[in-house]
Amino acid sequence: MVPRPVVVGVDGSPSALAAVAAAAQEARMRGAKLHVVHAFLWPAMHVPPGGSPLGPPSGSVQESIEQLLAEAVERALATAPGVVVDHAVVAGETVTALEAESRTAQLMVVGHRGSGGFAGLLLGSTSGQLAAHSHCPVMVVRGRPVKDGPVLVAVDGTPHSRGAIAFAFDEASLRGTDLMALHVWGTWSDHGDTRPVDLLDLVGDVETLQAHEERLLEEALSGHREEHPGVTVHPRVLRGHTRPTLIEASRGAQLMVVGTRGRSGFTGLLLGSVSQAVLHHAHCPVAVVRPSHM
């Protein structure tokens, strides 16, 4: 079977070019084709291809699109020589277009901010919405990954993290690196860190709680170790506030993997507060994996 492609969304921004480089590496590791996509709204609004008063100051719209696609393909081939690259221009709103592309992709890659991003925003609307709605795992390229660092996966013991764990094992295997499985416990951080009562005020035996959380982590990892015998796993159980602990741990990682919702996620939310926090503040690229992806 021909593997499904890795898809990367581009808009000409520096963030998108960084995403192209990461996507090219992913495609090479997976033996897959890289599909470069630019979503373009103006054709749907009947803007003539020769130019528009809303378009670039010089040259035609078509020339601008061709240039940004050429730059993307060049970056991909420079990063991963030999990878097969194709490209397409899709008419429509960006998130809708990329969500449609994700139906046939094995991985969607985007930058953390696009060309239309506001200076004060750490995460662009496209990357945030796509992470919540994509039909395949989404990698948001941000920060400075540590080249020889481990893949870091956040484990909370719920079904929402199962897909993230499986994806993280696969990534660690593909990259030939270790996997750090991190479980953070003991606070109300998923509720905004505002509750005055710590879990330890309700149950006073710290050692018993620690042992319980360690068993939870081991149970979550069971089965995956046997499927990936070449991956060295480093389980870590830490007591602390979930979001800042995960963000700090990302400093030493080359990739962080999270699920979409944690223990306290509200039913109507597609992307939990922890996932949103790491997408905004992690120090390395972040992959978001929904349970239905795996």
Short mmCIF file of C-alpha atoms in Angstrom, two decimals:
data_model
loop_
_atom_site.label_atom_id
_atom_site.label_comp_id
_atom_site.label_asym_id
_atom_site.label_seq_id
_atom_site.Cartn_x
_atom_site.Cartn_y
_atom_site.Cartn_z
CA MET A 1 0.00 0.00 0.00
CA VAL A 2 1.12 3.54 -0.77
CA PRO A 3 1.38 5.42 2.53
CA ARG A 4 -0.90 8.37 3.00
CA PRO A 5 0.86 11.72 2.47
CA VAL A 6 2.14 14.19 5.00
CA VAL A 7 0.38 17.49 4.32
CA VAL A 8 1.77 20.92 5.14
CA GLY A 9 -0.11 24.20 4.89
CA VAL A 10 1.81 27.19 3.56
CA ASP A 11 1.06 30.90 3.29
CA GLY A 12 4.48 32.41 2.62
CA SER A 13 5.24 33.22 6.26
CA PRO A 14 8.52 32.26 8.00
CA SER A 15 6.48 30.07 10.34
CA ALA A 16 5.06 28.15 7.38
CA LEU A 17 8.52 27.60 5.89
CA ALA A 18 9.68 26.15 9.21
CA ALA A 19 6.64 23.86 9.06
CA VAL A 20 7.66 22.77 5.54
CA ALA A 21 11.10 21.72 6.78
CA ALA A 22 9.59 19.72 9.65
CA ALA A 23 6.99 18.15 7.35
CA ALA A 24 9.67 17.13 4.83
CA GLN A 25 11.59 15.33 7.57
CA GLU A 26 8.41 13.57 8.69
CA ALA A 27 7.63 12.50 5.13
CA ARG A 28 11.15 11.13 4.64
CA MET A 29 11.03 9.16 7.92
CA ARG A 30 7.66 7.68 6.97
CA GLY A 31 8.50 6.95 3.35
CA ALA A 32 5.58 9.12 2.34
CA LYS A 33 4.94 11.86 -0.18
CA LEU A 34 4.88 15.47 0.99
CA HIS A 35 1.84 17.40 -0.16
CA VAL A 36 2.21 21.20 0.04
CA VAL A 37 -1.12 23.05 0.18
CA HIS A 38 -1.93 26.73 -0.14
CA ALA A 39 -5.51 27.73 0.60
CA PHE A 40 -6.63 30.68 -1.49
CA LEU A 41 -9.93 32.42 -0.86
CA TRP A 42 -10.02 34.99 -3.67
CA PRO A 43 -10.96 32.64 -6.54
CA ALA A 44 -14.11 31.80 -4.63
CA MET A 45 -14.83 35.54 -4.53
CA HIS A 46 -14.36 35.85 -8.34
CA VAL A 47 -11.17 37.91 -8.12
CA PRO A 48 -9.42 37.97 -11.53
CA PRO A 49 -6.07 36.08 -11.53
CA GLY A 50 -4.25 39.01 -13.14
CA GLY A 51 -4.47 41.16 -10.05
CA SER A 52 -6.73 42.83 -7.52
CA PRO A 53 -6.79 46.13 -5.64
CA LEU A 54 -6.70 43.98 -2.47
CA GLY A 55 -3.78 41.91 -3.70
CA PRO A 56 -0.01 42.36 -3.60
CA PRO A 57 1.38 45.73 -4.70
CA SER A 58 3.21 44.30 -7.69
CA GLY A 59 2.81 41.24 -9.89
CA SER A 60 -0.23 39.06 -10.30
CA VAL A 61 -1.88 36.93 -7.64
CA GLN A 62 -0.94 33.85 -9.59
CA GLU A 63 2.74 34.84 -9.67
CA SER A 64 2.75 35.41 -5.91
CA ILE A 65 1.23 32.00 -5.27
CA GLU A 66 3.65 30.30 -7.62
CA GLN A 67 6.57 31.98 -5.87
CA LEU A 68 5.52 30.94 -2.36
CA LEU A 69 4.91 27.36 -3.51
CA ALA A 70 8.31 27.28 -5.25
CA GLU A 71 9.96 28.49 -2.04
CA ALA A 72 8.16 25.82 -0.06
CA VAL A 73 9.19 23.03 -2.43
CA GLU A 74 12.78 24.28 -2.45
CA ARG A 75 12.87 24.30 1.36
CA ALA A 76 11.43 20.78 1.48
CA LEU A 77 13.99 19.35 -0.95
CA ALA A 78 16.86 21.14 0.77
CA THR A 79 15.79 19.68 4.11
CA ALA A 80 15.00 16.15 2.95
CA PRO A 81 16.66 15.42 -0.42
CA GLY A 82 14.91 12.66 -2.30
CA VAL A 83 11.48 13.16 -0.72
CA VAL A 84 8.67 13.25 -3.28
CA VAL A 85 6.92 16.63 -3.15
CA ASP A 86 3.83 17.85 -4.90
CA HIS A 87 1.71 20.94 -4.34
CA ALA A 88 -1.79 22.26 -4.81
CA VAL A 89 -3.75 25.48 -4.53
CA VAL A 90 -7.12 24.93 -2.87
CA ALA A 91 -9.89 27.50 -3.14
CA GLY A 92 -11.54 28.28 0.16
CA GLU A 93 -11.03 29.37 3.74
CA THR A 94 -7.78 28.05 5.20
CA VAL A 95 -9.02 25.94 8.11
CA THR A 96 -11.83 24.41 6.05
CA ALA A 97 -9.47 23.59 3.20
CA LEU A 98 -6.80 22.02 5.43
CA GLU A 99 -9.40 20.10 7.42
CA ALA A 100 -10.60 18.56 4.15
CA GLU A 101 -7.01 17.68 3.22
CA SER A 102 -6.54 16.01 6.61
CA ARG A 103 -9.13 13.34 5.71
CA THR A 104 -6.62 11.60 3.45
CA ALA A 105 -3.39 12.52 5.29
CA GLN A 106 -1.45 10.63 7.93
CA LEU A 107 -0.12 13.86 9.43
CA MET A 108 -0.93 17.55 9.02
CA VAL A 109 1.84 20.07 9.71
CA VAL A 110 1.38 23.83 10.18
CA GLY A 111 3.32 26.74 11.61
CA HIS A 112 2.25 28.26 14.89
CA ARG A 113 1.44 31.61 13.27
CA GLY A 114 0.52 32.56 9.74
CA SER A 115 1.05 35.61 7.58
CA GLY A 116 -2.11 37.22 8.93
CA GLY A 117 -1.21 36.78 12.60
CA PHE A 118 -1.36 39.66 15.05
CA ALA A 119 1.91 40.48 16.79
CA GLY A 120 0.53 39.83 20.28
CA LEU A 121 -0.78 36.34 19.53
CA LEU A 122 1.41 33.33 20.32
CA LEU A 123 -0.77 30.91 18.37
CA GLY A 124 -2.48 31.60 15.08
CA SER A 125 -6.17 30.90 14.60
CA THR A 126 -5.50 28.39 11.82
CA SER A 127 -3.18 26.16 13.84
CA GLY A 128 -5.42 26.26 16.91
CA GLN A 129 -8.63 25.45 15.04
CA LEU A 130 -7.00 22.79 12.91
CA ALA A 131 -5.63 21.04 15.98
CA ALA A 132 -9.18 20.78 17.29
CA HIS A 133 -10.88 19.71 14.06
CA SER A 134 -8.37 17.77 11.95
CA HIS A 135 -9.09 14.17 10.96
CA CYS A 136 -5.45 13.18 11.52
CA PRO A 137 -2.74 14.16 14.02
CA VAL A 138 -1.61 17.79 13.72
CA MET A 139 1.94 18.97 14.31
CA VAL A 140 2.28 22.65 15.14
CA VAL A 141 5.86 23.73 14.55
CA ARG A 142 7.09 26.18 17.16
CA GLY A 143 10.00 26.80 19.51
CA ARG A 144 13.47 25.34 19.19
CA PRO A 145 13.51 21.55 19.31
CA VAL A 146 16.49 19.88 20.96
CA LYS A 147 17.97 17.79 18.15
CA ASP A 148 19.03 14.86 20.32
CA GLY A 149 16.24 15.28 22.87
CA PRO A 150 13.51 12.75 23.55
CA VAL A 151 9.94 12.71 22.32
CA LEU A 152 7.85 13.91 25.27
CA VAL A 153 4.30 12.63 25.74
CA ALA A 154 1.82 13.92 28.30
CA VAL A 155 -0.06 11.05 29.97
CA ASP A 156 -3.12 11.66 32.12
CA GLY A 157 -4.52 8.14 32.35
CA THR A 158 -7.69 8.90 30.38
CA PRO A 159 -8.80 7.50 27.01
CA HIS A 160 -8.01 10.92 25.52
CA SER A 161 -4.27 10.29 25.92
CA ARG A 162 -4.21 6.78 24.40
CA GLY A 163 -3.85 8.03 20.85
CA ALA A 164 -1.14 10.46 21.95
CA ILE A 165 0.83 7.63 23.58
CA ALA A 166 0.65 5.43 20.48
CA PHE A 167 1.68 8.33 18.23
CA ALA A 168 4.56 9.26 20.57
CA PHE A 169 5.94 5.71 20.50
CA ASP A 170 5.78 5.74 16.70
CA GLU A 171 7.56 9.10 16.54
CA ALA A 172 10.29 8.02 18.94
CA SER A 173 10.83 4.89 16.84
CA LEU A 174 10.96 6.85 13.58
CA ARG A 175 13.38 9.39 15.03
CA GLY A 176 15.57 6.80 16.76
CA THR A 177 15.30 8.58 20.07
CA ASP A 178 14.05 7.98 23.60
CA LEU A 179 10.52 8.55 24.83
CA MET A 180 9.79 10.47 27.99
CA ALA A 181 6.30 9.71 29.33
CA LEU A 182 5.35 12.41 31.81
CA HIS A 183 2.40 12.23 34.19
CA VAL A 184 1.71 15.25 36.41
CA TRP A 185 -0.55 14.85 39.43
CA GLY A 186 -1.73 16.36 42.67
CA THR A 187 -3.12 19.80 41.79
CA TRP A 188 -6.22 21.42 40.45
CA SER A 189 -4.35 22.88 37.50
CA ASP A 190 -6.92 21.68 34.98
CA HIS A 191 -9.41 23.95 36.72
CA GLY A 192 -7.30 27.06 36.26
CA ASP A 193 -5.06 26.64 39.33
CA THR A 194 -7.60 28.60 41.37
CA ARG A 195 -9.03 26.03 43.76
CA PRO A 196 -7.64 26.48 47.28
CA VAL A 197 -7.83 22.78 48.18
CA ASP A 198 -4.98 20.55 47.08
CA LEU A 199 -5.63 16.85 46.58
CA LEU A 200 -3.21 16.16 49.42
CA ASP A 201 -5.49 18.04 51.81
CA LEU A 202 -8.13 15.40 51.13
CA VAL A 203 -5.84 12.37 51.15
CA GLY A 204 -2.82 12.73 53.38
CA ASP A 205 -0.70 9.73 52.39
CA VAL A 206 1.71 11.16 49.83
CA GLU A 207 3.49 7.87 49.23
CA THR A 208 0.22 6.05 48.56
CA LEU A 209 -0.85 8.70 46.08
CA GLN A 210 2.54 8.66 44.37
CA ALA A 211 2.40 4.87 44.03
CA HIS A 212 -1.13 5.08 42.62
CA GLU A 213 -0.08 7.62 39.97
CA GLU A 214 2.98 5.55 39.04
CA ARG A 215 0.74 2.50 38.48
CA LEU A 216 -1.58 4.62 36.37
CA LEU A 217 1.32 5.66 34.15
CA GLU A 218 2.64 2.10 33.82
CA GLU A 219 -0.81 0.85 32.86
CA ALA A 220 -1.09 3.55 30.21
CA LEU A 221 2.24 2.48 28.70
CA SER A 222 1.57 -1.26 28.84
CA GLY A 223 1.40 -2.91 25.45
CA HIS A 224 3.21 -0.11 23.68
CA ARG A 225 6.60 -1.19 25.02
CA GLU A 226 6.17 -4.64 23.48
CA GLU A 227 5.18 -3.14 20.12
CA HIS A 228 8.25 -0.85 20.13
CA PRO A 229 11.06 -2.86 21.78
CA GLY A 230 13.69 -0.53 20.33
CA VAL A 231 12.32 2.55 22.10
CA THR A 232 13.84 3.39 25.48
CA VAL A 233 11.09 4.74 27.73
CA HIS A 234 11.63 7.08 30.65
CA PRO A 235 8.46 7.24 32.79
CA ARG A 236 8.27 10.29 35.04
CA VAL A 237 5.63 11.05 37.64
CA LEU A 238 5.76 14.57 39.03
CA ARG A 239 3.62 16.39 41.51
CA GLY A 240 2.89 19.92 40.35
CA HIS A 241 0.75 22.16 38.20
CA THR A 242 0.12 20.37 34.93
CA ARG A 243 0.52 23.15 32.40
CA PRO A 244 3.72 24.85 33.64
CA THR A 245 5.32 21.48 34.39
CA LEU A 246 4.73 20.22 30.85
CA ILE A 247 5.86 23.49 29.30
CA GLU A 248 9.08 23.44 31.30
CA ALA A 249 9.71 19.80 30.37
CA SER A 250 9.38 20.70 26.69
CA ARG A 251 12.64 22.70 26.89
CA GLY A 252 14.66 19.51 26.50
CA ALA A 253 12.46 17.72 23.94
CA GLN A 254 12.52 17.54 20.14
CA LEU A 255 8.75 16.96 20.01
CA MET A 256 5.89 17.08 22.50
CA VAL A 257 2.76 14.96 22.04
CA VAL A 258 -0.56 15.66 23.76
CA GLY A 259 -4.15 14.52 23.53
CA THR A 260 -7.03 16.85 22.94
CA ARG A 261 -8.71 16.74 26.34
CA GLY A 262 -7.69 15.71 29.83
CA ARG A 263 -9.33 14.47 33.00
CA SER A 264 -11.46 17.53 33.55
CA GLY A 265 -12.32 18.40 29.95
CA PHE A 266 -15.79 19.76 29.28
CA THR A 267 -17.83 17.73 26.82
CA GLY A 268 -18.29 20.59 24.39
CA LEU A 269 -14.61 21.45 24.15
CA LEU A 270 -12.58 19.81 21.39
CA LEU A 271 -9.26 21.10 22.70
CA GLY A 272 -8.57 21.03 26.44
CA SER A 273 -6.88 23.74 28.47
CA VAL A 274 -3.63 21.80 28.80
CA SER A 275 -3.44 21.20 25.05
CA GLN A 276 -4.12 24.87 24.39
CA ALA A 277 -1.47 25.94 26.89
CA VAL A 278 1.31 23.85 25.35
CA LEU A 279 0.32 24.93 21.84
CA HIS A 280 0.78 28.53 22.98
CA HIS A 281 3.88 28.17 25.15
CA ALA A 282 5.84 24.94 24.50
CA HIS A 283 9.52 25.28 23.65
CA CYS A 284 9.40 22.66 20.89
CA PRO A 285 6.97 21.49 18.19
CA VAL A 286 3.71 20.02 19.52
CA ALA A 287 1.68 17.19 18.03
CA VAL A 288 -2.01 17.03 18.97
CA VAL A 289 -3.63 13.62 18.65
CA ARG A 290 -7.33 12.93 19.08
CA PRO A 291 -8.44 9.42 20.17
CA SER A 292 -10.11 8.87 16.79
CA HIS A 293 -6.80 9.44 14.97
CA MET A 294 -5.19 6.15 16.04
#
